[in-house]
mmCIF file of C-alpha atoms in Angstrom:
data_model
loop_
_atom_site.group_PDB
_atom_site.id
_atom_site.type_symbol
_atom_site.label_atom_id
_atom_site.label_comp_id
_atom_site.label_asym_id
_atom_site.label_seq_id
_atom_site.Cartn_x
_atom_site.Cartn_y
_atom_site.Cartn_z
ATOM 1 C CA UNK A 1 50.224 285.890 16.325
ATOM 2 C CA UNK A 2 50.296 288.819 18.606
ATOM 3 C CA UNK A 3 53.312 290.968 19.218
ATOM 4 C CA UNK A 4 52.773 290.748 22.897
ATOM 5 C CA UNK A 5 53.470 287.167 22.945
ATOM 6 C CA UNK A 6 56.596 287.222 20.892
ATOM 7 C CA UNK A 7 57.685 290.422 22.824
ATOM 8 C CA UNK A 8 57.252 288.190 25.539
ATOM 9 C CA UNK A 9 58.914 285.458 24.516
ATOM 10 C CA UNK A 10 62.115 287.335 22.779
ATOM 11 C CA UNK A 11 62.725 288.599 26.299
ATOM 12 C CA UNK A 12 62.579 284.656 27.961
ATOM 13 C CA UNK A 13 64.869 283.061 25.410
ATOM 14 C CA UNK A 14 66.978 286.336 25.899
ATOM 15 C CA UNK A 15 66.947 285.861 29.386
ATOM 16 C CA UNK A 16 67.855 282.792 29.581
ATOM 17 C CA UNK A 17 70.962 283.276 27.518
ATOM 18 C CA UNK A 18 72.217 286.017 30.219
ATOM 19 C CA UNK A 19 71.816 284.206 32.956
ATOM 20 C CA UNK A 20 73.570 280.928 30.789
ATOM 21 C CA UNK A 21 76.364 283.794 30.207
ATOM 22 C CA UNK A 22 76.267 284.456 34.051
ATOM 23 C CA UNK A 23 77.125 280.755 34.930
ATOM 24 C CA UNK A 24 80.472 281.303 33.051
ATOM 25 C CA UNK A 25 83.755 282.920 34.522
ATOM 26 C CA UNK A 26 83.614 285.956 32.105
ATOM 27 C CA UNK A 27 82.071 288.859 32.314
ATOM 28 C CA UNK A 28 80.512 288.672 29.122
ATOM 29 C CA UNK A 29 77.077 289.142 29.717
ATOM 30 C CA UNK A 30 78.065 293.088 30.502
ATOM 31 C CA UNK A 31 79.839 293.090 27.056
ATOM 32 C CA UNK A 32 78.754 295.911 24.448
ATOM 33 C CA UNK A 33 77.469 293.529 22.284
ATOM 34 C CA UNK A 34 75.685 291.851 24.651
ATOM 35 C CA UNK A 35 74.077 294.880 26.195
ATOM 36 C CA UNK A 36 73.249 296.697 22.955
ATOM 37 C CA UNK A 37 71.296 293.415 21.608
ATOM 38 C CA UNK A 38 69.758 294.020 25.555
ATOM 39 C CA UNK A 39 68.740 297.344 24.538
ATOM 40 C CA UNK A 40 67.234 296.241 21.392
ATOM 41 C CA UNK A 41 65.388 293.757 23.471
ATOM 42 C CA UNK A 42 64.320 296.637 25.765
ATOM 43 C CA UNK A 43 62.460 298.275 23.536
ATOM 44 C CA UNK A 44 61.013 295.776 21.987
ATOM 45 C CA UNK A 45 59.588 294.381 25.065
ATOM 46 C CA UNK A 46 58.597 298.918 25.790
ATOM 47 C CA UNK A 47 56.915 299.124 22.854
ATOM 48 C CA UNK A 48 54.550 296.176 23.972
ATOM 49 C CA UNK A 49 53.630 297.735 27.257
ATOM 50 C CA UNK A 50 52.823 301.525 25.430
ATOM 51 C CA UNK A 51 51.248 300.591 22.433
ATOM 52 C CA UNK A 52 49.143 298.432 24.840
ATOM 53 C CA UNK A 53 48.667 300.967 27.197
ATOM 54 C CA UNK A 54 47.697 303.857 25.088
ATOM 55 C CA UNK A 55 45.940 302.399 21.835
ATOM 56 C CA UNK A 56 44.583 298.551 23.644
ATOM 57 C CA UNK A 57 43.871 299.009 27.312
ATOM 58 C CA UNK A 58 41.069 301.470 26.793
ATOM 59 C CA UNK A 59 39.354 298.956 24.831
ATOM 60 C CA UNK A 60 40.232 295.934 26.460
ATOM 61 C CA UNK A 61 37.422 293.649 27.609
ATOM 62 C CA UNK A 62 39.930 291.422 29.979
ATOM 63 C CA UNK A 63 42.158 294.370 31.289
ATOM 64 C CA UNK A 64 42.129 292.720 34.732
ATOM 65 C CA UNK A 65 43.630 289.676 34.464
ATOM 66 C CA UNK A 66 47.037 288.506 36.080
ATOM 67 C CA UNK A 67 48.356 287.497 32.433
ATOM 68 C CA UNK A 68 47.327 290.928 31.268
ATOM 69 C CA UNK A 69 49.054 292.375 33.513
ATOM 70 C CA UNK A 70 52.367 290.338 33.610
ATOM 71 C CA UNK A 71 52.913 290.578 29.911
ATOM 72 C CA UNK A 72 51.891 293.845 28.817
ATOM 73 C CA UNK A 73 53.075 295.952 32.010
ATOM 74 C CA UNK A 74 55.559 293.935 34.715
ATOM 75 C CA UNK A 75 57.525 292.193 32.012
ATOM 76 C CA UNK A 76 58.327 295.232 30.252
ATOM 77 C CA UNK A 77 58.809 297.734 33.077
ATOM 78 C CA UNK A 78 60.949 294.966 34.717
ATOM 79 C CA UNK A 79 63.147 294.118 32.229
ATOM 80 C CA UNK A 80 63.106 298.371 31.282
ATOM 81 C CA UNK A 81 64.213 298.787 35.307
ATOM 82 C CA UNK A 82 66.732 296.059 34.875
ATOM 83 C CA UNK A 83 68.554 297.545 31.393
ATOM 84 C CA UNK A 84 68.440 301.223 33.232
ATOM 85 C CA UNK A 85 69.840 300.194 36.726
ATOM 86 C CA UNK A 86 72.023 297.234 36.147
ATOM 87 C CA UNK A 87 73.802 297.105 32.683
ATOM 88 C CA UNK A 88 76.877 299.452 32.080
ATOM 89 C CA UNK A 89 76.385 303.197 30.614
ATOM 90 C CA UNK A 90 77.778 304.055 27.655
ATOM 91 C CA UNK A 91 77.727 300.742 25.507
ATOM 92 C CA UNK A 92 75.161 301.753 22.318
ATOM 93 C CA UNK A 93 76.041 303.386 19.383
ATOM 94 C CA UNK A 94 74.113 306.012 17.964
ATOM 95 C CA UNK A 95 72.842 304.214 15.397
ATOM 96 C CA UNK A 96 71.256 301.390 17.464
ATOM 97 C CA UNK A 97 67.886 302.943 18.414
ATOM 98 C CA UNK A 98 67.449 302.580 14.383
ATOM 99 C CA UNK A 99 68.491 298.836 14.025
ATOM 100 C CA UNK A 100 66.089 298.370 16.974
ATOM 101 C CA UNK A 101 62.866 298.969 14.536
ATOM 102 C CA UNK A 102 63.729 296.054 12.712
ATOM 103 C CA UNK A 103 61.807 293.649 15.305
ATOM 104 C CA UNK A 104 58.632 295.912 15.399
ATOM 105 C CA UNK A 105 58.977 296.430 11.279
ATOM 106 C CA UNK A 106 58.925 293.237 10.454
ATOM 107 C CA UNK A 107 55.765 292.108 12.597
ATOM 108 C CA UNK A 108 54.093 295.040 11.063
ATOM 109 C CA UNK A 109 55.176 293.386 7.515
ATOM 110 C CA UNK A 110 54.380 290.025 8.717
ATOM 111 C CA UNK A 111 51.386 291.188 9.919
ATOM 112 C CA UNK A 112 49.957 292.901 7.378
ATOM 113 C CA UNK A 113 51.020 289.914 4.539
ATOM 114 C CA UNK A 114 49.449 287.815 6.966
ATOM 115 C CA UNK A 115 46.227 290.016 7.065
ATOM 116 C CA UNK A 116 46.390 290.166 2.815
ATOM 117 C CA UNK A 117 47.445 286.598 2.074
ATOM 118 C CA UNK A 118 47.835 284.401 4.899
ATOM 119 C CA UNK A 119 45.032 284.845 6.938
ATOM 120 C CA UNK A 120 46.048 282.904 9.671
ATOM 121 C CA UNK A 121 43.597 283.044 12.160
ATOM 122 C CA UNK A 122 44.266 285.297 15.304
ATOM 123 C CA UNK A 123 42.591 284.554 18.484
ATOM 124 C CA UNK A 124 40.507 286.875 19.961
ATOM 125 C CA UNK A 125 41.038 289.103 17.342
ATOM 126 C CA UNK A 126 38.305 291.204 16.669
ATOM 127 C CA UNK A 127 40.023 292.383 13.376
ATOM 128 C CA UNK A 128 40.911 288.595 12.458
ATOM 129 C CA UNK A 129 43.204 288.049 9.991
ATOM 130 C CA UNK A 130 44.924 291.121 11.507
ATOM 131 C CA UNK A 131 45.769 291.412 14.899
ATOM 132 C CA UNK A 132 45.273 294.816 15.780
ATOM 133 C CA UNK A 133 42.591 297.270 14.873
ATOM 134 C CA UNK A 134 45.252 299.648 13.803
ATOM 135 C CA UNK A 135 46.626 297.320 11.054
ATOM 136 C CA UNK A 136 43.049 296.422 9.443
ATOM 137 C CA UNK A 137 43.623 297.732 6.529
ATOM 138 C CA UNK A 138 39.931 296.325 4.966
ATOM 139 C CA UNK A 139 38.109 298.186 8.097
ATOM 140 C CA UNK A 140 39.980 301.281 8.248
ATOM 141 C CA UNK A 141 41.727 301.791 4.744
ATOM 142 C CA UNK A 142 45.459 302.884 4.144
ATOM 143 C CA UNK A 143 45.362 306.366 5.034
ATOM 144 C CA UNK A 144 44.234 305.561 8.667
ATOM 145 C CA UNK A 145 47.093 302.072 8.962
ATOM 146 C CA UNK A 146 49.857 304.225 7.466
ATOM 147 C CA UNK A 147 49.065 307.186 10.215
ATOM 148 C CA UNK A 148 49.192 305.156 12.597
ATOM 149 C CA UNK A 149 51.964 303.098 12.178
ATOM 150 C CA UNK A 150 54.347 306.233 11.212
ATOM 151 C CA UNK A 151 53.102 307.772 14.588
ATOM 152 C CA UNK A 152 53.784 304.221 16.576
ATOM 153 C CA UNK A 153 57.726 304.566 14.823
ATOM 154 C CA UNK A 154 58.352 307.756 15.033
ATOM 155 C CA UNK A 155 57.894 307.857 18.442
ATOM 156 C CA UNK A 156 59.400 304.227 19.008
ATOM 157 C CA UNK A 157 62.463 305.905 17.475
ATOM 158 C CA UNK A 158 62.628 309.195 19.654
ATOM 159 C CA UNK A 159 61.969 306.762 22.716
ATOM 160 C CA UNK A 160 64.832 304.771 21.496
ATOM 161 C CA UNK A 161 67.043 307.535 21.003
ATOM 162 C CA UNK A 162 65.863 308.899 24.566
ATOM 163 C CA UNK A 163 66.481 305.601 26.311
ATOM 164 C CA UNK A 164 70.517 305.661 24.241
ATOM 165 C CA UNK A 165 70.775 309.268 25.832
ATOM 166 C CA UNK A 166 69.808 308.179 29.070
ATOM 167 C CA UNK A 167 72.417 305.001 29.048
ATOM 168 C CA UNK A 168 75.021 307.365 27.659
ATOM 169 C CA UNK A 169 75.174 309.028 30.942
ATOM 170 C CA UNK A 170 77.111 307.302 33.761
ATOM 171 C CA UNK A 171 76.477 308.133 37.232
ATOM 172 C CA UNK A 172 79.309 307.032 38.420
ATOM 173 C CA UNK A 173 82.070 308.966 40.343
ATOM 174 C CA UNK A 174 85.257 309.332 38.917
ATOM 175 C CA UNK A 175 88.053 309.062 40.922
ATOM 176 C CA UNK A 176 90.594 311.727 41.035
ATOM 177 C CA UNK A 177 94.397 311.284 41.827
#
């Protein structure tokens, strides 16, 4: 399975539960935990729409196609707009840019077990049983995978510490007495 689809589909179901938290009298879909699972779900959703952008577009044979577009660039810069304008500064904790690799670490694991041992077929795949050229470890060997999947975290993680520096800030005026 591609990580564009479950991307996709982590930021539904996690839609779905804010606006099922909006239907209630609290305010609890603004809460810090709330919002820093958001943020988690904000890059994992980013890292979708770059990785595509940067290592899949330019080799894309279907780049211009509405699906293409809706779930490797409006989803994520949509839900990216919505986390940056409409959720409440100041809510992460330093440490949650880290905890947010877990998602993207553990479809790389998946992934490559799947490649090794599974084998589950991927669609379209022209790396089949892996589902991106990157993690073809038989085509490419280790050296090449393990280069490029310490360049795709490390700068996942400076992104995510980026985007927790940006939501530190608030914008908002303080009133004076």
């Amino acid at each position: 399975m591609y990580y564009t689809v479950l991307s996709n589909l982590l930021v539904l179901l996690f839609t779905g539960y804010l606006i099922y938290l909006m239907t209630r009298t609290d305010d609890k879909c603004q809460s810090a935990g709330v919002l820093r699972v958001k943020g988690g779900v904000t890059m994992s959703i980013m890292i979708t729409c770059v990785v595509y952008h940067l290592l899949l577009a330019p080799i894309a044979t279907d780049f211009y196609r509405l699906e293409n577009f809706l779930c490797h660039y409006i989803v994520p810069l949509a839900f990216l707009l919505d986390t940056l304008v409409f959720d409440k500064a100041r809510q992460y904790r330093w440490f949650d840019p880290i905890s947010w690799t877990s998602l993207p670490l553990l479809y790389m694991a998946f992934a490559l077990f799947n490649g090794f041992f599974l084998k589950i077929d991927i669609p379209n795949s022209k790396d089949n049983p892996f589902p991106y050229f990157f993690l073809n470890v038989f085509k490419h060997q280790w050296p090449y995978v393990i280069k490029r999947c310490l360049i795709i975290f490390v700068a996942y993680l400076v992104f995510g510490f980026i985007f927790y520096a940006v939501k530190s800030f608030s914008f908002s005026k303080k009133k004076t007495s």
